[in-house]
Tab-separated table of C-alpha atoms in Angstrom:
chain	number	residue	atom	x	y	z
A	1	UNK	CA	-18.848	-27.604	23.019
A	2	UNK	CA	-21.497	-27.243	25.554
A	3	UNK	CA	-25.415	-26.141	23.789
A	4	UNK	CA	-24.495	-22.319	24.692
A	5	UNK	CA	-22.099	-22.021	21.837
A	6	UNK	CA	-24.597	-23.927	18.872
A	7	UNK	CA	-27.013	-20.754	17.723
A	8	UNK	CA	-30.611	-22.409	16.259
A	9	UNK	CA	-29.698	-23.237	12.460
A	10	UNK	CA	-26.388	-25.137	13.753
A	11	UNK	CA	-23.430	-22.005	13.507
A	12	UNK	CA	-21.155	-21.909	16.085
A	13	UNK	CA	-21.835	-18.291	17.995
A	14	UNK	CA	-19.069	-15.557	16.985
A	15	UNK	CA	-17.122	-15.986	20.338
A	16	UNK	CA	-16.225	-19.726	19.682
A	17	UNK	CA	-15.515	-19.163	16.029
A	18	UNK	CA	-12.586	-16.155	17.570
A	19	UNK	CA	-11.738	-17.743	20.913
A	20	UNK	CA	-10.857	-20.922	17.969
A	21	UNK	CA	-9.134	-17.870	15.640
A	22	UNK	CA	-6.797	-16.658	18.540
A	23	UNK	CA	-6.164	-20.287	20.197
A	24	UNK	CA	-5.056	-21.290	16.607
A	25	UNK	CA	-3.109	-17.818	15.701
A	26	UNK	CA	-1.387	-17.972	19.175
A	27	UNK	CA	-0.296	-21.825	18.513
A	28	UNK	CA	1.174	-20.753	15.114
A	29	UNK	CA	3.074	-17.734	16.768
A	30	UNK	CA	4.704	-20.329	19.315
A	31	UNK	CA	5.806	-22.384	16.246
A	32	UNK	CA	7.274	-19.650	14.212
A	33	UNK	CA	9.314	-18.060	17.276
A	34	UNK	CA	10.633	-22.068	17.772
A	35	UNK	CA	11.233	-22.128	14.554
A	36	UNK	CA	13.258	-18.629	13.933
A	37	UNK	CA	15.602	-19.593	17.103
A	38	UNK	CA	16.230	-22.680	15.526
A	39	UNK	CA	16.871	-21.833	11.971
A	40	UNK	CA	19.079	-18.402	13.165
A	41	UNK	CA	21.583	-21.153	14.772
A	42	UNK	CA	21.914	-23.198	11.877
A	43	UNK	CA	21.222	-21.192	8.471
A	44	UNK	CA	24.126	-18.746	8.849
A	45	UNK	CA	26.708	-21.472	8.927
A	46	UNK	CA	24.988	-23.801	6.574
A	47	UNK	CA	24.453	-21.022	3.817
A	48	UNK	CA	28.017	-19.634	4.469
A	49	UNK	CA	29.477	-23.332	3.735
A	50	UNK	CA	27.241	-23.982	0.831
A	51	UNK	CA	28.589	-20.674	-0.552
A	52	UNK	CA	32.515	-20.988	0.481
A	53	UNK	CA	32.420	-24.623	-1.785
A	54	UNK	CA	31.293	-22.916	-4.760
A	55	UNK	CA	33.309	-20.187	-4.925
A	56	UNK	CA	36.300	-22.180	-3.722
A	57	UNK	CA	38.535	-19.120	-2.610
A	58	UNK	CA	38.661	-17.267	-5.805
A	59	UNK	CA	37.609	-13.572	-5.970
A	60	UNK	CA	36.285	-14.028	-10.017
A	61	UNK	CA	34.367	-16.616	-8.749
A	62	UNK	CA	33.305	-15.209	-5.242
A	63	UNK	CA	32.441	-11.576	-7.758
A	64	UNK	CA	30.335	-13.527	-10.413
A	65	UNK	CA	28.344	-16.214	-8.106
A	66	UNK	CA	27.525	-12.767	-5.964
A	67	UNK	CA	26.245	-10.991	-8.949
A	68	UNK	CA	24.297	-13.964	-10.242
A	69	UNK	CA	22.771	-14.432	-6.915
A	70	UNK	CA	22.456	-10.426	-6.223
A	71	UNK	CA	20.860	-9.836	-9.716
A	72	UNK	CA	18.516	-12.994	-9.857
A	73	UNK	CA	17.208	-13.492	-6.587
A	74	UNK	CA	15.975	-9.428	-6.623
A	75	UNK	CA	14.924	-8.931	-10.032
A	76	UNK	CA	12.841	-12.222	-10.411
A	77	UNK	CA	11.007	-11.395	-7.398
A	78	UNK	CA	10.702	-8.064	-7.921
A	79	UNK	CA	9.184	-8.798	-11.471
A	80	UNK	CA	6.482	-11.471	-9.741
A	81	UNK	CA	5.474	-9.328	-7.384
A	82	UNK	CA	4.813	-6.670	-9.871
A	83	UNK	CA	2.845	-9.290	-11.901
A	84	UNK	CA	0.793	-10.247	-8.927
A	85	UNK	CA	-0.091	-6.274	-8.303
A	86	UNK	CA	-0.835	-6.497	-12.149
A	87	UNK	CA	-3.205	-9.334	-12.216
A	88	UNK	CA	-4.863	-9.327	-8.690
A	89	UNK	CA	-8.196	-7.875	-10.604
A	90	UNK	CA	-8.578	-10.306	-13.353
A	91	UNK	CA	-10.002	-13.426	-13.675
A	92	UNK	CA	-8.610	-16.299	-11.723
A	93	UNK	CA	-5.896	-13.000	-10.697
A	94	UNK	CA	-5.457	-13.751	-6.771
A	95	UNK	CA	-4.758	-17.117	-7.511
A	96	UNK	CA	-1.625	-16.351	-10.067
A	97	UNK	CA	-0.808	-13.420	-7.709
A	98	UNK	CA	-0.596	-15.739	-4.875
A	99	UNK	CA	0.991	-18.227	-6.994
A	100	UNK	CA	3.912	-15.577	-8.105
A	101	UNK	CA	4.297	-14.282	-4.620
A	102	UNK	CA	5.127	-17.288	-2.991
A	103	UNK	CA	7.796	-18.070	-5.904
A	104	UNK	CA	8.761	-15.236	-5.396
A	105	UNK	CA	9.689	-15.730	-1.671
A	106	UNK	CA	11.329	-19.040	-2.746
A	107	UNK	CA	13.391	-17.300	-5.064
A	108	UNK	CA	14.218	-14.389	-2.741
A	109	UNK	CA	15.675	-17.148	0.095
A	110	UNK	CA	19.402	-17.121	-1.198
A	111	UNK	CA	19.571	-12.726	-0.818
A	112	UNK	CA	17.367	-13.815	2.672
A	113	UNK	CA	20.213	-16.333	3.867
A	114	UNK	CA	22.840	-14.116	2.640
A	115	UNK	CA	21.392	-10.584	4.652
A	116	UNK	CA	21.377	-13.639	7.958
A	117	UNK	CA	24.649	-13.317	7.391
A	118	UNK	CA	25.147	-9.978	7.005
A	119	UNK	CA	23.281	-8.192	9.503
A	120	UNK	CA	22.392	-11.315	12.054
A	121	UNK	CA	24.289	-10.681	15.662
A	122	UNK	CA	24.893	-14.399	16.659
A	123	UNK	CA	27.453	-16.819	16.910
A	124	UNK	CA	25.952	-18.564	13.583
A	125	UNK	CA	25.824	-15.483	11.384
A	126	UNK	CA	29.147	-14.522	12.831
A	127	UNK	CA	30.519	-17.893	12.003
A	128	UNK	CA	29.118	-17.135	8.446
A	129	UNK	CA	30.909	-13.945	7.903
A	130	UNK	CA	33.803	-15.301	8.872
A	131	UNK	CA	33.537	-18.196	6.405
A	132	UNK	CA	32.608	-16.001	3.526
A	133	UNK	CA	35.617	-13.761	4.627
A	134	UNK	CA	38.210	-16.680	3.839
A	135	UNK	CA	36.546	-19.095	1.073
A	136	UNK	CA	34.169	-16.624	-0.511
A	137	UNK	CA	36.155	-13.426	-0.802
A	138	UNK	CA	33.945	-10.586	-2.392
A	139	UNK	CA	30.948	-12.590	-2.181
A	140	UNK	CA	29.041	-10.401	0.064
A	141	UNK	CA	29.640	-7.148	-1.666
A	142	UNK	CA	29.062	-8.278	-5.515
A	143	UNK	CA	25.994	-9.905	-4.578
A	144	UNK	CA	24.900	-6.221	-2.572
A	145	UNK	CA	26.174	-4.561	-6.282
A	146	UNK	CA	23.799	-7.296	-7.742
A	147	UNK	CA	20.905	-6.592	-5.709
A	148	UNK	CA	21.502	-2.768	-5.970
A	149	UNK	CA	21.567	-3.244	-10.122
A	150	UNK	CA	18.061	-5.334	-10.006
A	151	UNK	CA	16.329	-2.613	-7.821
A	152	UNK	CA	17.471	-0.166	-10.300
A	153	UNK	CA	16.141	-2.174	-13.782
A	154	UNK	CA	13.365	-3.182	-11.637
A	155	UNK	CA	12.601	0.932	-11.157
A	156	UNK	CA	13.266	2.220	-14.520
A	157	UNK	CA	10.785	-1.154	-15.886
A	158	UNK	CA	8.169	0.375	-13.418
A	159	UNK	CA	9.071	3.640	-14.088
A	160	UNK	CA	8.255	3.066	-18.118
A	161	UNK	CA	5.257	0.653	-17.412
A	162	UNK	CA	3.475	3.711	-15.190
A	163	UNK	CA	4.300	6.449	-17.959
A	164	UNK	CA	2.839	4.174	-20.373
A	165	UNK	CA	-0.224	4.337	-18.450
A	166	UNK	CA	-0.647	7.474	-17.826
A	167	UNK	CA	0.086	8.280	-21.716
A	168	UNK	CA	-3.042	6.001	-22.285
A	169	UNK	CA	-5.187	7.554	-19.607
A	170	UNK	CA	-3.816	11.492	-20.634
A	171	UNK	CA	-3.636	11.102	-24.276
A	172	UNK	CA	-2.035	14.066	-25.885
A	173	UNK	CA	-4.249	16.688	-28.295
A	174	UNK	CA	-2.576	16.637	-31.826
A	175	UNK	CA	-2.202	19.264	-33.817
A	176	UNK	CA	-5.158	18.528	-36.300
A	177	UNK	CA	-7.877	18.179	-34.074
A	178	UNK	CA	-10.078	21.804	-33.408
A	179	UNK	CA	-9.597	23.759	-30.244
A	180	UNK	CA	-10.327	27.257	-29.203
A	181	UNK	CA	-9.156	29.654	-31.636
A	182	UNK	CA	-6.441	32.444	-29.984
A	183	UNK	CA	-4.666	34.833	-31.665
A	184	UNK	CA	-1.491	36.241	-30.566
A	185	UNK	CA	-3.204	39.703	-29.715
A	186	UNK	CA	-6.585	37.594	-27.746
A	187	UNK	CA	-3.630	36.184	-25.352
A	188	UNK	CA	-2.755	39.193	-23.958
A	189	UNK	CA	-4.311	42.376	-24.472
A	190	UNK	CA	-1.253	44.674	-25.040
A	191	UNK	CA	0.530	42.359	-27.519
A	192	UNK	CA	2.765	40.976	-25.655
């Protein structure tokens, strides 16, 4: 660091501080794309092979481990991440919302690997259809059925939880609390 980049008082000047930011961001970039080529050769077949052992070639199997895994992996991130919008403002709130959301990207991984699968275009997730197609049969679509199910609890929860607030925000007037008198003929002036 040559005695340009030191301001008086000992702080780096703001161009070293984000030539360091981008030099560091750009090396992390390089590691993810390595990594994502990588993984996308390997995941695919690995998940689909975890998956064909469990279920074992049976379609009540294949239909119940999809569910499970549709149902549970949404819902229980769907839940944490509404907890983590919930407590971001409280005390000691963006730690427990960072906390819950990076559970509940761990928790989300099996729906992840699975949609690899699913929509991925290489030889790996191809590989991995065809492995779910022959020792996980029905996999696939119970776990989308799952996954649809969750998103819809997950809704009607939020759904309730927001009309709950606004009923406490908007409470209603009851009957025995005064208001401006009318009478049926001060409504409208013909009667009606």
């Amino acid at each position: 660091m040559t005695s340009t980049e030191v301001q008086p008082g000992g702080q780096k000047s703001t161009v070293a501080v984000w030539r360091t930011r981008i030099i560091a961001g750009l090396a992390v970039l390089a590691v993810l794309v390595i990594a994502y080529f990588i993984l996308s050769a390997f995941i695919p077949r690995w998940w689909a092979q975890r998956i064909a052992q469990m279920v074992g070639g049976s379609f009540a199997k294949g239909i119940g481990l999809g569910l499970t895994y549709g149902v549970l992996c949404t819902a229980v991130p769907l839940f944490l991440l509404l907890f983590a919008v919930l407590v971001w403002r409280r005390r000691a709130g963006r730690f427990l919302a960072g906390a819950a959301a990076v559970i509940a990207i761990l928790v989300a991984i099996p729906n992840l690997m699975t949609l690899t699968i699913v929509l991925g275009n290489g030889n790996a997730a191809h590989a991995g259809e065809r492995i779910l197609d022959v020792d996980a049969p029905a996999f696939r679509g119970a776990c989308l059925v799952g996954a649809i199910a969750a998103i819809l609890a997950f809704a009607a929860v939020a759904a309730l939880m927001m009309l709950r607030r606004w009923r406490r925000t908007h409470p209603k007037k009851s009957a025995d609390q005064p208001g401006p008198a009318t009478s049926p003929t001060s409504i409208h002036p013909d009667g009606l």
